[in-house]
CSV table of C-alpha atoms in Angstrom, one decimal:
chain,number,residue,atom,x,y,z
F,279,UNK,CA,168.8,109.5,182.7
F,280,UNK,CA,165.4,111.3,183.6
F,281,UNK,CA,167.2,114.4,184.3
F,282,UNK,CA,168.9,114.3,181.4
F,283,UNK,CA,165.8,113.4,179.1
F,284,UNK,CA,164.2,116.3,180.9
F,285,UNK,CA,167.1,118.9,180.2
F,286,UNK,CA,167.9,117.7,176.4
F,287,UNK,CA,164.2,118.1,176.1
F,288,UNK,CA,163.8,121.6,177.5
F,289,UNK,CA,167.0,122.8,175.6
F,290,UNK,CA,165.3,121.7,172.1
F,291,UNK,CA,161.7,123.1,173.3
F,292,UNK,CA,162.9,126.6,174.8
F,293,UNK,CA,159.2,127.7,173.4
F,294,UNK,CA,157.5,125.3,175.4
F,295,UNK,CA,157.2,126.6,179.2
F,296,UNK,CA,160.9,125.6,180.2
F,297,UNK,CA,161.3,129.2,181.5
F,298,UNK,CA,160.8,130.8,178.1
F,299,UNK,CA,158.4,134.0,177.2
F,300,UNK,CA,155.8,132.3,174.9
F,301,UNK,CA,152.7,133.9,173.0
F,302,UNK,CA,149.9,133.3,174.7
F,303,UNK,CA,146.9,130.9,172.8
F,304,UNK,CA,143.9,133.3,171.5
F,305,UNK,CA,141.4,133.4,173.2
F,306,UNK,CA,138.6,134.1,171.3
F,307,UNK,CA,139.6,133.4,167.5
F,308,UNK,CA,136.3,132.9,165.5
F,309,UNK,CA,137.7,133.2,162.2
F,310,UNK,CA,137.8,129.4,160.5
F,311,UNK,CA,140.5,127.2,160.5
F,312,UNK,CA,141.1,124.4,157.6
F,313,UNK,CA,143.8,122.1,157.7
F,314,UNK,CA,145.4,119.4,155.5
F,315,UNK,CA,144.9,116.0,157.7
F,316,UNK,CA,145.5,112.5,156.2
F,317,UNK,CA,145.4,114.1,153.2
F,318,UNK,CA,142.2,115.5,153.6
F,319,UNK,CA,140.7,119.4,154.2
F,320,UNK,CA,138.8,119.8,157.5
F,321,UNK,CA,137.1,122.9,158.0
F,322,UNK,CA,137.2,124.3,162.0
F,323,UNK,CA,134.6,126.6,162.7
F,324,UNK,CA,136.2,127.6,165.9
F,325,UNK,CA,139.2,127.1,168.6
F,326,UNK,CA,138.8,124.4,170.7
F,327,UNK,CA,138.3,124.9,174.5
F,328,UNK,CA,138.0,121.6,175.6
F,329,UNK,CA,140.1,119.1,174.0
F,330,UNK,CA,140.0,115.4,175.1
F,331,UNK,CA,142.9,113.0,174.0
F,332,UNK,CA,144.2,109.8,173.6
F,333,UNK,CA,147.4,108.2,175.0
F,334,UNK,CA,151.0,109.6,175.8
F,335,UNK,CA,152.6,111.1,172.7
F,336,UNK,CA,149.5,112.9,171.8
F,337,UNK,CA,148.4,114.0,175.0
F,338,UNK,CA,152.5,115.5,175.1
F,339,UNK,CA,152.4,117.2,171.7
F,340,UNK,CA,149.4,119.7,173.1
F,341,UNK,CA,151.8,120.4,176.2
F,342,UNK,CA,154.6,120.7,174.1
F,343,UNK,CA,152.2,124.1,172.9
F,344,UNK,CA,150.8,125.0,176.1
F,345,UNK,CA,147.8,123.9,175.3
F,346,UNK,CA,146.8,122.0,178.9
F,347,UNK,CA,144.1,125.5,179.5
F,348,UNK,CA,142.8,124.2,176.7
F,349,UNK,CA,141.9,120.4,177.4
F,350,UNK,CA,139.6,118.7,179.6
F,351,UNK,CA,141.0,115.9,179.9
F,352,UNK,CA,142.9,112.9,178.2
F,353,UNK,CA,142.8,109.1,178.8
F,354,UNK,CA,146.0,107.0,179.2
F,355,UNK,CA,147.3,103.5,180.3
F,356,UNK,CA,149.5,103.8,183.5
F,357,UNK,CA,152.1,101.9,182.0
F,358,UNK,CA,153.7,104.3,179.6
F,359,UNK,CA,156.7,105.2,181.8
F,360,UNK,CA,157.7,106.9,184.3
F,361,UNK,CA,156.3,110.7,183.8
F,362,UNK,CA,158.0,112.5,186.5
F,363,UNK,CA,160.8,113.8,184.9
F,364,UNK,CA,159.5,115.6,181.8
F,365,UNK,CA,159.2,119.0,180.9
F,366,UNK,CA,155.6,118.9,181.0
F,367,UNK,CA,154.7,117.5,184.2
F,368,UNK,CA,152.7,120.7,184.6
F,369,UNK,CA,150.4,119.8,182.4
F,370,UNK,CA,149.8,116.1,183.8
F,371,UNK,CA,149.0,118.0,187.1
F,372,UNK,CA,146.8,120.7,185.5
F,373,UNK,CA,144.8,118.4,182.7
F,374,UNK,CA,142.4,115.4,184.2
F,375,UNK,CA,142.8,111.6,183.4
F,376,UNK,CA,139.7,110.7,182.3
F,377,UNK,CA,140.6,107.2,182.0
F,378,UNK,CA,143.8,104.7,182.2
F,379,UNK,CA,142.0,102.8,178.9
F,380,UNK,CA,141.2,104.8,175.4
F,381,UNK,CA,138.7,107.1,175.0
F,382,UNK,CA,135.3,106.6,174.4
F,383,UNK,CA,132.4,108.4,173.5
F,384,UNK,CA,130.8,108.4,176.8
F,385,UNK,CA,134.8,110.1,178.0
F,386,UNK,CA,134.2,112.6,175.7
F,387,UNK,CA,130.8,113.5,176.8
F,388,UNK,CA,131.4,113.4,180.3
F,389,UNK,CA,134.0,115.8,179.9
F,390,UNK,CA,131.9,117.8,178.0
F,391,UNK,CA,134.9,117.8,175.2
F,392,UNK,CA,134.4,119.5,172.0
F,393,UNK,CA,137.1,118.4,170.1
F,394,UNK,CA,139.0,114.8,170.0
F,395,UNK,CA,142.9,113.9,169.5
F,396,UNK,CA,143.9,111.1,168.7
F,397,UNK,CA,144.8,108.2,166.3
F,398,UNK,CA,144.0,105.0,164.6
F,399,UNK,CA,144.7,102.3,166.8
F,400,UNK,CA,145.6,105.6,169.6
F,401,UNK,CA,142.0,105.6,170.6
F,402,UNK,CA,140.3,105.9,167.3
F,403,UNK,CA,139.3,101.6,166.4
F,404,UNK,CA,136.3,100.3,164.0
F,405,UNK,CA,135.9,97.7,166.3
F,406,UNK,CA,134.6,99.7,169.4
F,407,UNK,CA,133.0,102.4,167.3
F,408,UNK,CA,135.0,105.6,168.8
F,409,UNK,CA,135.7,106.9,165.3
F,410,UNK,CA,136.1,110.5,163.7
F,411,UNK,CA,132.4,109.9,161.8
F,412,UNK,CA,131.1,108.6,165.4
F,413,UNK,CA,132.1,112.1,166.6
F,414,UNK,CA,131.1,114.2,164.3
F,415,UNK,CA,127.6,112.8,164.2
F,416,UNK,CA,127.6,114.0,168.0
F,417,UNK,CA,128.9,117.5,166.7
F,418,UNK,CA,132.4,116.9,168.1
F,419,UNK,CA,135.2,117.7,165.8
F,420,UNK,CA,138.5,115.6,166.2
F,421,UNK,CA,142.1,115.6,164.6
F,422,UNK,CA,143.7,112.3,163.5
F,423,UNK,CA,147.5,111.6,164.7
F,424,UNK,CA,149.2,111.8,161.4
F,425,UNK,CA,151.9,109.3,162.0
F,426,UNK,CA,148.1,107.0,162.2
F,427,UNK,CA,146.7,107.8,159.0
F,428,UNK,CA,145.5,105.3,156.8
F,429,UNK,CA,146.2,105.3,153.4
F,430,UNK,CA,144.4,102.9,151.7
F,431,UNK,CA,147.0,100.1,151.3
F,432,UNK,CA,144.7,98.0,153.1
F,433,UNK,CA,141.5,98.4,155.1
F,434,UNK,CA,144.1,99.3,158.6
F,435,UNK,CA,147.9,100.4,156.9
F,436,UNK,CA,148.7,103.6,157.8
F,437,UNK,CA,151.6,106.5,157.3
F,438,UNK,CA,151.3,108.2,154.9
F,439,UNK,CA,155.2,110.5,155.4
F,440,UNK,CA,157.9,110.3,157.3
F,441,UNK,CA,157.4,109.9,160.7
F,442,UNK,CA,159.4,112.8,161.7
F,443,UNK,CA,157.5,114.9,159.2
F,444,UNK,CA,154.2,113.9,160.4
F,445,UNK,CA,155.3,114.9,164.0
F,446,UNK,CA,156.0,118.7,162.6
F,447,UNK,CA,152.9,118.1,160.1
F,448,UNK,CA,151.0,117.7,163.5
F,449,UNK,CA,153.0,120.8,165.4
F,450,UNK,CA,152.1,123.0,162.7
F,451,UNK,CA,148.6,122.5,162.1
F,452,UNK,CA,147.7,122.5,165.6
F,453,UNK,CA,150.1,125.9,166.2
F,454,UNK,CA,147.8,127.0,163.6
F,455,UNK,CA,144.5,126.0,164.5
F,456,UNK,CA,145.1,127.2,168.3
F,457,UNK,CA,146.7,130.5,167.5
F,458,UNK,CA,150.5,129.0,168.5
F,459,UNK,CA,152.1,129.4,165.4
F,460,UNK,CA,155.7,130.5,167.1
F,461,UNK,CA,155.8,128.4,169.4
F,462,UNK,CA,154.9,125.6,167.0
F,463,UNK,CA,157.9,126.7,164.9
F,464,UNK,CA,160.2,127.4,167.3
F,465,UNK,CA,159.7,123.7,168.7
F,466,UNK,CA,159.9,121.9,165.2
F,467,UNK,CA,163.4,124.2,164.9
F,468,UNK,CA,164.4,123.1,167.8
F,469,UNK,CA,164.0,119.6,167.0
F,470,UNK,CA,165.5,120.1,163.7
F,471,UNK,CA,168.5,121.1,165.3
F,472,UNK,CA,168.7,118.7,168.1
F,473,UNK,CA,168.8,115.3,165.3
F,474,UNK,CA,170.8,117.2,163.0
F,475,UNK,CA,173.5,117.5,165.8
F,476,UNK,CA,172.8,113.7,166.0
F,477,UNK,CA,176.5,112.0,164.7
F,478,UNK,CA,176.2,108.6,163.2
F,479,UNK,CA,178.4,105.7,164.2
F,480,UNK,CA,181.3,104.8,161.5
F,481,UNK,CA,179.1,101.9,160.2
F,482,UNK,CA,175.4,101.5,160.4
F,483,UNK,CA,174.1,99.0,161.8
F,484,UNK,CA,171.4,96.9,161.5
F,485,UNK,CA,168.4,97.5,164.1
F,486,UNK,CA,165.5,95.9,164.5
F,487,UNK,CA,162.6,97.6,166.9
F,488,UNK,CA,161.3,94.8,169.1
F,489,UNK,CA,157.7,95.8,171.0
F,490,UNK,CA,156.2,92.8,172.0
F,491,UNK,CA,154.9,89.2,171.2
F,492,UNK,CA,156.5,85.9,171.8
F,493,UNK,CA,154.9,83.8,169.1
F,494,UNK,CA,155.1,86.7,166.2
F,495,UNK,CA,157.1,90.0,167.4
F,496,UNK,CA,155.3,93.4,166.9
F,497,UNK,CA,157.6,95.6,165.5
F,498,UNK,CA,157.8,99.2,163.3
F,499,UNK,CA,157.6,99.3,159.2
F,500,UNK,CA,158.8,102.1,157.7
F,501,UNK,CA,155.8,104.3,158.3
F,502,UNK,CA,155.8,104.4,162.4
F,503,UNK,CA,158.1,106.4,164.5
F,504,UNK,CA,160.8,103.9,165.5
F,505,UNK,CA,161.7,103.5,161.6
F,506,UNK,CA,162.8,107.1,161.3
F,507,UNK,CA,164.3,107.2,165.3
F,508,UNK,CA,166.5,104.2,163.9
F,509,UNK,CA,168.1,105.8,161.0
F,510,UNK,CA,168.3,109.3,162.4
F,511,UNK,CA,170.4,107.8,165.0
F,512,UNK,CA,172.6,106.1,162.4
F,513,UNK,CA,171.0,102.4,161.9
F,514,UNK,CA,169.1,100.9,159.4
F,515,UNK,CA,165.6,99.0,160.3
F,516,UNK,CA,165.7,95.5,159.2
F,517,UNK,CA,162.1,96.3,158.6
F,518,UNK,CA,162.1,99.3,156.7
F,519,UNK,CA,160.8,97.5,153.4
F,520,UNK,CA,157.6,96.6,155.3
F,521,UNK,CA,155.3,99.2,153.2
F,522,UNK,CA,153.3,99.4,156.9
F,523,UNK,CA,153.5,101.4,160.3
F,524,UNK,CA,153.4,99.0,163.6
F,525,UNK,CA,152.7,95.4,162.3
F,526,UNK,CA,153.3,92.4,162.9
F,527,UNK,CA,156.4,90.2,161.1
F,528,UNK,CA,157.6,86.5,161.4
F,529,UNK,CA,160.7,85.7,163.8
F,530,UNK,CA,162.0,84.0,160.2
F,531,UNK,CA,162.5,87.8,158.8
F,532,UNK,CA,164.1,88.7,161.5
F,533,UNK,CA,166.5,85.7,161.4
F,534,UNK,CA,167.2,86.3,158.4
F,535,UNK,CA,167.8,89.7,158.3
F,536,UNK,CA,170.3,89.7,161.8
F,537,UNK,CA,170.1,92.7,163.5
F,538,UNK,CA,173.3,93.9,165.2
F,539,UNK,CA,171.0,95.7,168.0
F,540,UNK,CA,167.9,95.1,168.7
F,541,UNK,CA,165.6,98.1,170.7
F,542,UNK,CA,163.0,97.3,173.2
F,543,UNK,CA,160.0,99.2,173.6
F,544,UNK,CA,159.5,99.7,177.3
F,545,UNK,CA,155.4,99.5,178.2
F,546,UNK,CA,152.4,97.2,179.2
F,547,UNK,CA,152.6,94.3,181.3
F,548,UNK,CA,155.6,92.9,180.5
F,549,UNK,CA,158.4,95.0,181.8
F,550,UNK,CA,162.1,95.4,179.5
F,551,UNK,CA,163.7,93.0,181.5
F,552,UNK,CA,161.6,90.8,180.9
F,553,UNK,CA,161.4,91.2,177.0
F,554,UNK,CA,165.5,91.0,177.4
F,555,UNK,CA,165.2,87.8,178.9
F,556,UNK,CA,162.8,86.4,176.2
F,557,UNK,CA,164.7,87.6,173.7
F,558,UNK,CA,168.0,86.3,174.9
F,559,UNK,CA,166.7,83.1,175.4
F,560,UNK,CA,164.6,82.3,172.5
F,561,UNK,CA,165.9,80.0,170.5
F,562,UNK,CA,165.4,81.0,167.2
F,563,UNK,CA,168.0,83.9,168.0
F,564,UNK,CA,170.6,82.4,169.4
F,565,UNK,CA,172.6,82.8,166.1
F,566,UNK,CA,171.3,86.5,165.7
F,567,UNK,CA,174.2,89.0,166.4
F,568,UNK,CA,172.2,91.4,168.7
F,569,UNK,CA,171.6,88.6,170.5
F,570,UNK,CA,175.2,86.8,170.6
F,571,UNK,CA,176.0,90.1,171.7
F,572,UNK,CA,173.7,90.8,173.9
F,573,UNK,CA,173.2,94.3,172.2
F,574,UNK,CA,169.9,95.5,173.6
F,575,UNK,CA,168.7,98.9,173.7
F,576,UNK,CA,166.1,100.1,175.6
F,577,UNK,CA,163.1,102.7,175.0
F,578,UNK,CA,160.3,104.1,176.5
F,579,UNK,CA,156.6,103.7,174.8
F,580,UNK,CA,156.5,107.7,174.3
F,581,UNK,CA,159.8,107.9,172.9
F,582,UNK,CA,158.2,105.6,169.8
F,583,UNK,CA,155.3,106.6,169.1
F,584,UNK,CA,155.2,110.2,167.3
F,585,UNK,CA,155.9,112.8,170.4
F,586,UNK,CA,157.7,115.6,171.6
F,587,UNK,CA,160.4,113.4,172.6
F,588,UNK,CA,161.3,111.7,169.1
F,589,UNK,CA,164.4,114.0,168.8
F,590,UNK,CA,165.7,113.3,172.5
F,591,UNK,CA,165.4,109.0,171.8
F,592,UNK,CA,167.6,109.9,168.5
F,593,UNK,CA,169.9,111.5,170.6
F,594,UNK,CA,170.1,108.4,172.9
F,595,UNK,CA,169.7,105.8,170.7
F,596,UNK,CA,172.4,107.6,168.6
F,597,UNK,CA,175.0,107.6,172.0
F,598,UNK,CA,174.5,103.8,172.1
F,599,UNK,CA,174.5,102.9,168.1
F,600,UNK,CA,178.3,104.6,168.4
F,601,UNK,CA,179.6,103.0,171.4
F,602,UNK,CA,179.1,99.6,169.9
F,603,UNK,CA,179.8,100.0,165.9
């Protein structure tokens, strides 16, 4: 499966170092950049040359450009999955972990970073004080993970677009900003073409995205990745009218609303297996059909959260939504 991941994604990113002839980043682009980001202009006086980011996804979107010459470093868990087998293990070798936690200020500086990617709740948290204002009152500029923006719902909702839009929303302003404006295109094209091929079972079923929690599960609204993944692939989310991105829900909704699959988001301490077993042995579920079933679908973390590899887990995820419809 690995090798297969790996190949699916190479064929939809021929732009992205699988063998291709790429344009190289500019070097020395003074010119400002501004950009649109959660719906805001930010000005960039110049091209980054030391990026620091946060977690998988985003850490894979600047490899997906070829950006790993220009980071110094990113900070990651260890339990996002196996990373041996994707197209940009180049990068993992090239760019340093700074840290298997998030990021924090004292990361940043160590690194002597002088710009920051990454998200709300992917890094970026009130709580701890590693925010985009933090940063900028050291001097660091930082880009916020679209798929992460707030929007005003409530002091922490975010998404503010489509989830697949906000992953090309993110490939194009950082093509832009970084002088990689082919190679931003011909990725998002390539994607394009890879979920359009994408055919949909003869029924959709229901799906419901299942990340963790046993007493409330955490699962994907209709603003996070998973949401769009699902009905890309041909399913409907039995959250999708839960105006939110990753949130928490009751296990009464999802009784209620019985899933014909559910999909388990593989990471942390808790392996699939053992959120399978959970799941088929709760209770509450019994009379669920996913679970009746036993119609379980597994997922990596990356392949959720918005990342180069959003089109390949619609490809998969597709495969299996037609072989049991």
């Amino acid at each position: 499966m690995r090798k297969l991941l790996a190949a699916a994604l190479c064929l939809a990113a021929t732009a992205t170092g699988c063998g291709a002839t790429v344009e190289s980043p500019e070097a020395a682009k003074s010119t400002a950049v501004t950009l649109t980001n959660c719906g805001r202009k930010v000005t960039y006086d110049k091209v980054p040359e030391r990026v620091v980011t946060n977690d998988v996804g985003i850490t894979e979107l600047m490899f997906a450009l070829g950006l790993e010459d220009r980071m110094a470093g990113f900070a990651m868990p260890d339990d996002k999955g196996d990373l041996t087998g994707v197209p940009w293990k180049d990068g993992y070798d090239k760019v340093k972990w700074l840290s298997k936690d998030q990021l924090t200020k004292e990361n940043v500086l160590d690194a002597r970073g002088d710009f920051v990617f990454a998200g709300w709740n992917y890094g970026f948290r009130d709580d701890n004080g590693f925010t985009p204002d933090a940063l900028k009152k050291l001097g660091i500029p930082s880009y916020v993970l679209t798929e992460s923006c707030r929007n005003g719902r409530t002091k922490t909702s975010r998404g503010i677009m489509p989830p697949l839009d906000a992953l090309y929303a993110d490939l194009t302003n950082l093509g832009k900003l970084f002088g990689v404006e082919k190679r931003a295109a011909a990725l998002i094209a390539g994607f394009k073409k890879q979920t359009a091929e994408v055919q949909a079972p003869a029924k959709k079923p229901k799906v419901f995205l299942y990340d963790s929690g046993q007493d409330q599960p955490f699962t994907s609204g209709r603003w996070a990745t998973p949401d769009e993944i699902i009905s890309r692939a041909g399913g409907v989310n039995v959250m999708h009218d839960v105006d939110d991105s990753w949130t928490t829900v009751g296990w009464e909704s999802v009784v209620e609303r019985n899933p014909d699959v559910i999909v388990v988001c593989d990471y942390g301490d808790v392996s699939a297996e053992q959120k399978k077993e959970f799941l088929l042995s709760y209770g509450p579920l019994r009379g669920v059909s996913a679970v009746k079933h036993k119609r379980i679908f597994v997922l990596d973390y990356v392949d959720l959260v918005e990342s180069p590899r959003n089109p390949s887990a619609i490809a998969r995820l597709g495969t299996y939504l037609r072989s049991v419809s």
